[in-house]
Coordinates of C-alpha atoms and ligand atoms in Angstrom, one line a residue:
M1 CA -67.5 18.3 21.3
A2 CA -68.9 15.7 23.6
E3 CA -72.3 15.9 25.3
K4 CA -73.0 19.2 27.2
E5 CA -69.3 20.1 27.4
K6 CA -67.3 22.8 25.8
L7 CA -65.6 22.1 22.5
V8 CA -62.4 20.1 22.8
P9 CA -59.9 18.8 20.3
W10 CA -60.9 15.4 18.7
S11 CA -59.3 13.3 16.0
F12 CA -61.2 11.5 13.3
T13 CA -60.7 10.5 9.7
R14 CA -62.8 11.4 6.6
R15 CA -64.0 8.9 4.0
D16 CA -61.8 8.0 1.1
V17 CA -62.1 10.1 -2.0
G18 CA -64.9 8.5 -4.2
T19 CA -65.2 9.0 -8.0
D20 CA -67.5 12.1 -7.6
D21 CA -65.7 13.5 -4.5
V22 CA -63.6 16.6 -3.9
Q23 CA -61.1 16.4 -1.0
I24 CA -60.5 19.8 0.5
A25 CA -57.9 21.1 2.9
I26 CA -59.9 23.6 5.0
D27 CA -58.2 27.1 5.5
W28 CA -61.0 29.1 7.0
S29 CA -64.2 28.1 8.9
G30 CA -66.8 30.6 10.0
I31 CA -68.8 30.5 13.2
C32 CA -72.6 30.7 12.6
H33 CA -75.1 31.1 15.3
S34 CA -76.7 27.8 14.1
D35 CA -73.5 26.0 15.3
I36 CA -74.3 27.4 18.8
H37 CA -78.0 26.6 18.7
T38 CA -77.1 23.1 17.7
G39 CA -74.1 22.6 20.0
R40 CA -76.1 23.9 23.0
N41 CA -79.0 21.6 22.3
E42 CA -81.5 24.4 21.6
W43 CA -83.0 22.7 18.6
G44 CA -83.5 19.2 20.1
E45 CA -81.8 15.9 19.4
I46 CA -78.2 16.0 18.3
N47 CA -75.5 13.4 17.6
F48 CA -72.4 13.4 19.7
P49 CA -69.5 13.8 19.2
L50 CA -70.4 16.9 17.2
V51 CA -68.1 18.7 14.8
P52 CA -69.9 21.9 13.9
G53 CA -69.2 24.3 11.0
H54 CA -70.7 25.0 7.6
E55 CA -68.9 28.1 6.3
I56 CA -65.9 26.5 4.7
V57 CA -63.2 27.8 2.4
G58 CA -60.2 25.8 1.4
R59 CA -58.1 24.3 -1.4
V60 CA -58.6 21.1 -3.4
T61 CA -56.1 18.4 -2.5
A62 CA -57.6 15.5 -4.5
V63 CA -60.5 14.8 -6.9
G64 CA -62.3 11.6 -7.9
G65 CA -62.2 10.2 -11.5
N66 CA -65.5 11.8 -12.5
V67 CA -64.6 15.3 -11.4
S68 CA -63.6 17.7 -14.1
R69 CA -64.9 21.1 -12.7
F70 CA -62.3 21.1 -9.9
A71 CA -58.6 20.7 -9.9
V72 CA -56.0 20.2 -7.2
G73 CA -54.9 23.6 -5.8
Q74 CA -58.1 25.4 -6.7
R75 CA -59.8 27.5 -4.0
V76 CA -63.3 26.2 -3.2
G77 CA -66.1 26.6 -0.7
V78 CA -68.7 24.4 1.0
G79 CA -71.8 25.7 2.6
V80 CA -74.6 24.4 4.8
Y81 CA -75.4 21.1 3.0
V82 CA -73.4 18.4 1.3
D83 CA -76.0 16.2 -0.3
S84 CA -79.7 15.8 -1.1
C85 CA -81.9 13.1 -2.8
R86 CA -81.1 14.5 -6.3
T87 CA -84.3 13.0 -7.7
C88 CA -87.2 15.0 -6.2
E89 CA -88.8 17.8 -8.2
N90 CA -87.1 20.5 -6.1
C91 CA -83.6 18.9 -6.5
L92 CA -84.2 18.5 -10.3
A93 CA -85.3 22.2 -10.4
G94 CA -82.0 23.3 -8.9
M95 CA -83.4 23.9 -5.4
S96 CA -81.7 21.1 -3.6
N97 CA -81.7 23.1 -0.3
Y98 CA -85.4 22.5 -0.4
C99 CA -85.0 18.8 -1.2
R100 CA -88.3 17.1 -0.4
E101 CA -86.5 14.4 1.6
G102 CA -84.5 17.0 3.4
M103 CA -81.0 18.2 2.5
T104 CA -78.1 16.5 4.2
G105 CA -76.6 19.2 6.5
T106 CA -72.8 19.7 6.5
F107 CA -72.7 18.6 10.2
D108 CA -74.8 16.6 12.5
A109 CA -76.9 15.1 9.7
L110 CA -77.5 11.4 8.7
E111 CA -75.7 10.7 5.4
R112 CA -77.6 9.1 2.5
D113 CA -75.9 5.8 3.4
G114 CA -78.2 5.8 6.4
K115 CA -75.3 5.2 8.8
S116 CA -72.7 8.0 9.0
I117 CA -73.2 11.4 10.6
T118 CA -71.8 14.4 8.8
K119 CA -68.9 16.3 10.5
G120 CA -68.5 19.9 9.7
G121 CA -65.9 22.6 9.1
Y122 CA -64.3 23.0 12.5
S123 CA -61.6 20.6 11.1
N124 CA -58.6 20.4 8.8
G125 CA -60.2 18.8 5.9
I126 CA -63.4 17.5 4.4
V127 CA -64.5 15.2 1.5
V128 CA -67.6 16.4 -0.4
D129 CA -69.5 15.3 -3.5
Q130 CA -68.6 17.7 -6.4
G131 CA -72.3 18.8 -6.8
Y132 CA -72.1 20.5 -3.4
V133 CA -68.8 22.4 -3.9
V134 CA -68.4 25.9 -5.3
S135 CA -65.5 27.7 -6.8
V136 CA -64.1 30.8 -4.9
A137 CA -62.5 33.4 -7.2
D138 CA -58.8 34.2 -6.4
S139 CA -59.8 37.9 -6.2
L140 CA -61.9 37.2 -3.1
D141 CA -60.3 37.3 0.4
P142 CA -60.7 33.7 1.4
A143 CA -61.1 34.3 5.2
A144 CA -63.7 37.0 4.6
T145 CA -65.5 34.8 2.1
A146 CA -66.0 31.9 4.5
P147 CA -69.1 33.5 6.1
L148 CA -70.7 34.0 2.7
M149 CA -71.1 30.3 2.5
C150 CA -74.0 30.5 5.1
A151 CA -74.6 34.1 6.3
G152 CA -74.1 35.5 2.8
I153 CA -76.4 33.1 0.9
T154 CA -79.0 33.2 3.6
L155 CA -79.6 36.9 2.9
Y156 CA -78.7 37.0 -0.8
S157 CA -81.4 34.4 -1.6
P158 CA -84.4 36.1 -0.1
L159 CA -83.2 39.6 -1.3
K160 CA -83.2 38.2 -4.9
E161 CA -86.5 36.2 -4.4
W162 CA -88.4 39.3 -3.2
G163 CA -86.9 41.7 -5.7
A164 CA -84.6 43.9 -3.5
G165 CA -83.3 46.6 -5.9
P166 CA -83.7 50.2 -6.9
G167 CA -86.9 51.8 -5.6
K168 CA -87.4 49.1 -2.9
K169 CA -87.3 49.8 0.8
V170 CA -85.6 46.9 2.6
G171 CA -85.3 46.5 6.4
I172 CA -82.9 44.1 8.1
I173 CA -83.6 43.2 11.7
G174 CA -80.4 42.4 13.7
L175 CA -76.9 43.4 12.6
G176 CA -75.1 40.2 13.3
G177 CA -73.4 37.7 11.0
L178 CA -76.4 37.3 8.7
G179 CA -77.7 40.9 9.1
H180 CA -74.5 42.6 8.1
M181 CA -74.3 40.5 4.9
G182 CA -77.9 41.5 4.2
V183 CA -77.0 45.2 4.4
K184 CA -74.0 44.7 2.0
F185 CA -76.0 42.7 -0.5
A186 CA -79.2 44.8 -0.4
S187 CA -77.1 48.0 -0.8
A188 CA -75.2 46.5 -3.7
L189 CA -78.5 45.5 -5.4
G190 CA -79.5 49.1 -5.2
A191 CA -82.2 48.9 -2.5
Q192 CA -82.7 51.5 0.2
V193 CA -81.7 49.8 3.4
T194 CA -82.7 50.3 7.0
V195 CA -81.2 48.4 9.9
F196 CA -83.2 47.7 13.0
S197 CA -80.9 46.9 15.9
H198 CA -80.9 46.7 19.7
S199 CA -77.3 47.9 19.8
E200 CA -76.7 51.6 19.3
S201 CA -73.0 50.9 19.2
K202 CA -73.4 49.4 15.7
R203 CA -74.8 52.5 14.0
A204 CA -71.5 53.8 12.4
D205 CA -70.7 50.3 11.2
A206 CA -74.1 49.8 9.6
L207 CA -73.9 53.1 7.7
G208 CA -70.4 52.2 6.6
M209 CA -71.7 49.0 5.2
G210 CA -74.2 50.8 3.0
A211 CA -77.3 51.2 5.2
D212 CA -79.2 54.4 4.6
D213 CA -80.8 54.4 8.0
F214 CA -80.2 52.8 11.4
I215 CA -83.1 52.5 13.9
V216 CA -82.5 51.5 17.5
T217 CA -85.4 49.4 18.7
T218 CA -84.9 49.5 22.5
D219 CA -87.3 52.5 22.5
G220 CA -90.6 51.1 21.3
K221 CA -91.7 54.5 20.1
V222 CA -89.7 54.1 16.9
F223 CA -92.3 51.7 15.6
E224 CA -94.9 54.4 15.6
T225 CA -93.0 56.6 13.2
H226 CA -92.1 54.1 10.4
K227 CA -95.5 52.5 9.7
K228 CA -96.4 51.1 6.2
Q229 CA -93.1 52.0 4.6
F230 CA -91.2 48.8 3.8
D231 CA -91.5 46.4 0.8
L232 CA -89.4 43.7 2.5
I233 CA -88.2 43.2 6.0
I234 CA -85.8 40.3 6.8
N235 CA -85.7 39.1 10.4
T236 CA -82.2 37.7 11.2
V237 CA -82.5 37.7 15.0
S238 CA -81.6 34.6 16.9
A239 CA -83.8 35.4 19.9
P240 CA -87.6 36.0 20.2
I241 CA -88.8 39.5 19.3
D242 CA -92.3 40.9 18.8
L243 CA -92.9 40.5 15.1
N244 CA -96.2 42.4 15.2
D245 CA -94.1 45.6 15.7
Y246 CA -92.3 44.9 12.4
L247 CA -95.4 43.8 10.5
E248 CA -96.9 47.2 11.1
L249 CA -93.9 48.7 9.2
I250 CA -94.7 46.8 6.0
A251 CA -96.5 48.5 3.1
L252 CA -99.2 47.0 0.9
D253 CA -98.4 43.4 -0.3
G254 CA -95.0 43.6 1.4
T255 CA -93.3 40.6 3.1
L256 CA -91.6 39.8 6.4
V257 CA -89.1 37.0 5.8
M258 CA -88.0 34.9 8.7
V259 CA -84.4 33.6 8.6
G260 CA -83.5 33.9 12.2
L261 CA -84.2 30.7 14.1
A262 CA -85.3 31.6 17.7
P263 CA -86.2 28.3 19.3
E264 CA -89.6 29.6 20.7
P265 CA -92.7 30.2 18.6
Y266 CA -93.8 33.8 17.8
P267 CA -97.3 35.1 18.7
I268 CA -98.7 36.9 15.6
K269 CA -101.8 39.1 15.6
A270 CA -104.1 38.5 12.6
F271 CA -104.7 42.3 12.5
S272 CA -101.1 43.0 11.9
M273 CA -101.2 40.8 8.7
L274 CA -104.5 41.6 7.1
A275 CA -104.0 45.4 7.2
Q276 CA -102.0 46.1 4.0
R277 CA -102.4 42.4 2.9
R278 CA -99.0 41.6 4.4
R279 CA -97.2 38.2 4.1
I280 CA -94.9 36.3 6.4
A281 CA -92.5 33.9 4.6
G282 CA -89.5 31.8 5.4
S283 CA -86.2 31.3 3.6
M284 CA -83.5 28.7 4.2
I285 CA -80.0 29.3 3.0
G286 CA -80.0 29.0 -0.8
P287 CA -79.3 26.5 -3.6
V288 CA -75.7 25.6 -4.6
G289 CA -76.2 27.2 -8.0
Q290 CA -77.2 30.5 -6.3
L291 CA -74.3 30.1 -3.9
Q292 CA -72.0 30.3 -7.0
E293 CA -74.0 33.2 -8.4
M294 CA -73.6 35.1 -5.0
L295 CA -69.9 34.5 -4.9
D296 CA -69.5 35.8 -8.5
F297 CA -71.7 38.9 -7.5
A298 CA -69.5 39.3 -4.3
A299 CA -66.3 39.2 -6.5
R300 CA -67.8 41.9 -8.9
H301 CA -68.9 44.2 -6.1
N302 CA -65.9 43.5 -3.8
I303 CA -68.1 42.2 -1.0
G304 CA -66.8 40.2 2.0
S305 CA -67.8 39.7 5.6
D306 CA -66.3 41.9 8.4
I307 CA -64.4 39.3 10.3
E308 CA -62.5 38.6 13.5
V309 CA -60.0 35.8 13.0
I310 CA -59.5 33.4 15.9
K311 CA -57.6 30.2 16.7
A312 CA -59.3 26.9 17.5
E313 CA -58.6 27.3 21.3
E314 CA -60.7 30.5 21.3
I315 CA -63.9 29.0 19.9
N316 CA -65.7 28.5 23.3
E317 CA -65.1 32.1 24.2
A318 CA -66.2 33.2 20.7
W319 CA -69.5 31.3 21.1
D320 CA -70.3 33.2 24.3
R321 CA -69.5 36.5 22.6
V322 CA -71.8 35.7 19.6
V323 CA -74.6 35.0 22.0
D324 CA -73.9 38.4 23.6
S325 CA -74.1 40.1 20.2
D326 CA -70.4 41.0 20.8
V327 CA -68.9 40.1 17.4
R328 CA -68.0 42.5 14.6
Y329 CA -69.5 40.7 12.6
R330 CA -68.3 37.1 12.1
F331 CA -65.7 35.0 13.8
V332 CA -63.6 33.0 11.4
I333 CA -61.4 30.2 12.6
D334 CA -57.9 29.9 11.1
A335 CA -58.1 26.1 10.4
S336 CA -54.3 25.7 10.6
S337 CA -54.9 25.9 14.4
F338 CA -57.0 22.7 14.5
Ligands
NAP1 P1 -75.7 36.5 15.2 O1 -74.4 36.9 14.6 O2 -75.7 36.2 16.7 O3 -76.7 37.8 15.0 C1 -78.0 37.8 15.5 C2 -78.3 39.3 15.8 O4 -79.6 39.4 16.4 C3 -77.4 40.0 16.8 O5 -76.2 40.5 16.3 C4 -78.3 41.1 17.4 O6 -78.3 42.2 16.5 C5 -79.7 40.4 17.3 N1 -80.0 39.9 18.6 C6 -79.5 38.9 19.3 N2 -80.1 38.7 20.5 C7 -81.1 39.6 20.5 C8 -82.1 39.8 21.4 N3 -82.2 39.2 22.6 N4 -83.0 40.8 21.2 C9 -82.9 41.5 20.0 N5 -82.0 41.3 19.1 C10 -81.1 40.3 19.3 O7 -76.4 35.3 14.6 P2 -76.3 34.8 13.0 O8 -75.2 33.8 12.8 O9 -76.4 36.0 12.1 O10 -77.7 34.0 12.9 C11 -78.9 34.6 13.2 C12 -80.0 33.6 13.2 O11 -80.2 33.0 11.9 C13 -79.7 32.4 14.1 O12 -80.9 32.0 14.8 C14 -79.3 31.3 13.1 O13 -79.5 30.0 13.6 C15 -80.2 31.6 12.0 N6 -79.8 31.1 10.7 C16 -80.7 30.8 9.8 C17 -80.4 30.4 8.5 C18 -81.4 30.1 7.5 O14 -81.2 29.4 6.5 N7 -82.6 30.7 7.6 C19 -79.1 30.3 8.2 C20 -78.1 30.6 9.1 C21 -78.5 31.0 10.4 P3 -78.3 43.7 17.0 O15 -77.2 43.8 18.0 O16 -78.1 44.5 15.8 O17 -79.7 43.9 17.6
ZN2 ZN1 -75.2 29.0 9.3

């Protein structure tokens, strides 16, 4: 897409396959709300022309001389980042998503060569260093797996970090692309799951995905009746909400984890935090190693995203529908239409 316009077809070429590279023919590409925040300039400076997309599933078409883990024809995935410094303590500890120099995003990021700008998954193919590619089991539905590459890992990672499991009460705020994956993973991990949503029409879907309870938040009274109950609440909402309402729902030493990226700051009352010694934390996608662990977990538990498949020419309309919370629950682009 060019500046302040709708997305339009654009031709470009990828780099040649280097010794550590995997060349991938993209089959499926998910639409994340981050594509829209970026494309609509809500997060500041961006580089045009922009090729969004960081939920990629495809097949290997060529590999470099040093690549032995991937072979031509294999089904693979690429998520939100395609490089990192590889030398800082976080990278060396297997947490390259938290690279101290900053990870290199799959789109709209300056490559480590200091010149090129990454171009993402709304395209036919991509060339990625093998260290940032994961294997996708043949038993997984490839289209329904694309959203796991961002939405899935963004919820799986904090659920694991904060111990979601049997005996834990987990709340998920917002049943969108991220939120619905959170419900599926938290439920499969054995936690008791409550969805907080501003869309009554999503109730049956949430319960069908494994939620134990569904609370519509449009009537503020609901916050009075669920105080001090939750061990972990994950906020996936893309717009500003009153976090103090949700802090009050958290039990002693519980945590509110921020993954939704509303562009504006949130006002927090100190009183909402110090009662029950509550914590607010953030979490950003997850490391490549955990992405592979999540895909293997998804294969074992038969977890995929609920998707609506679209063609390239429908992306602009799909973006509007995502902003209107009108997607059940992730758009995935059939990349053969690019
Ligand atoms: P999405 O599909 O649009 O889902 C967001 C959900 O938030 C909606 O389905 C809706 O759920 C709720 N919502 C939207 N507008 C609202 C409003 N005005 N008031 C109350 N609730 C509202 O978006 P997504 O792709 O899941 O992404 C969610 C956010 O996470 C975005 O900001 C995205 O940039 C961010 N993100 C963060 C990371 C990370 O690493 N931390 C990774 C990916 C994305 P209900 O209808 O159920 O209320
Ligand atoms: Zn994303």
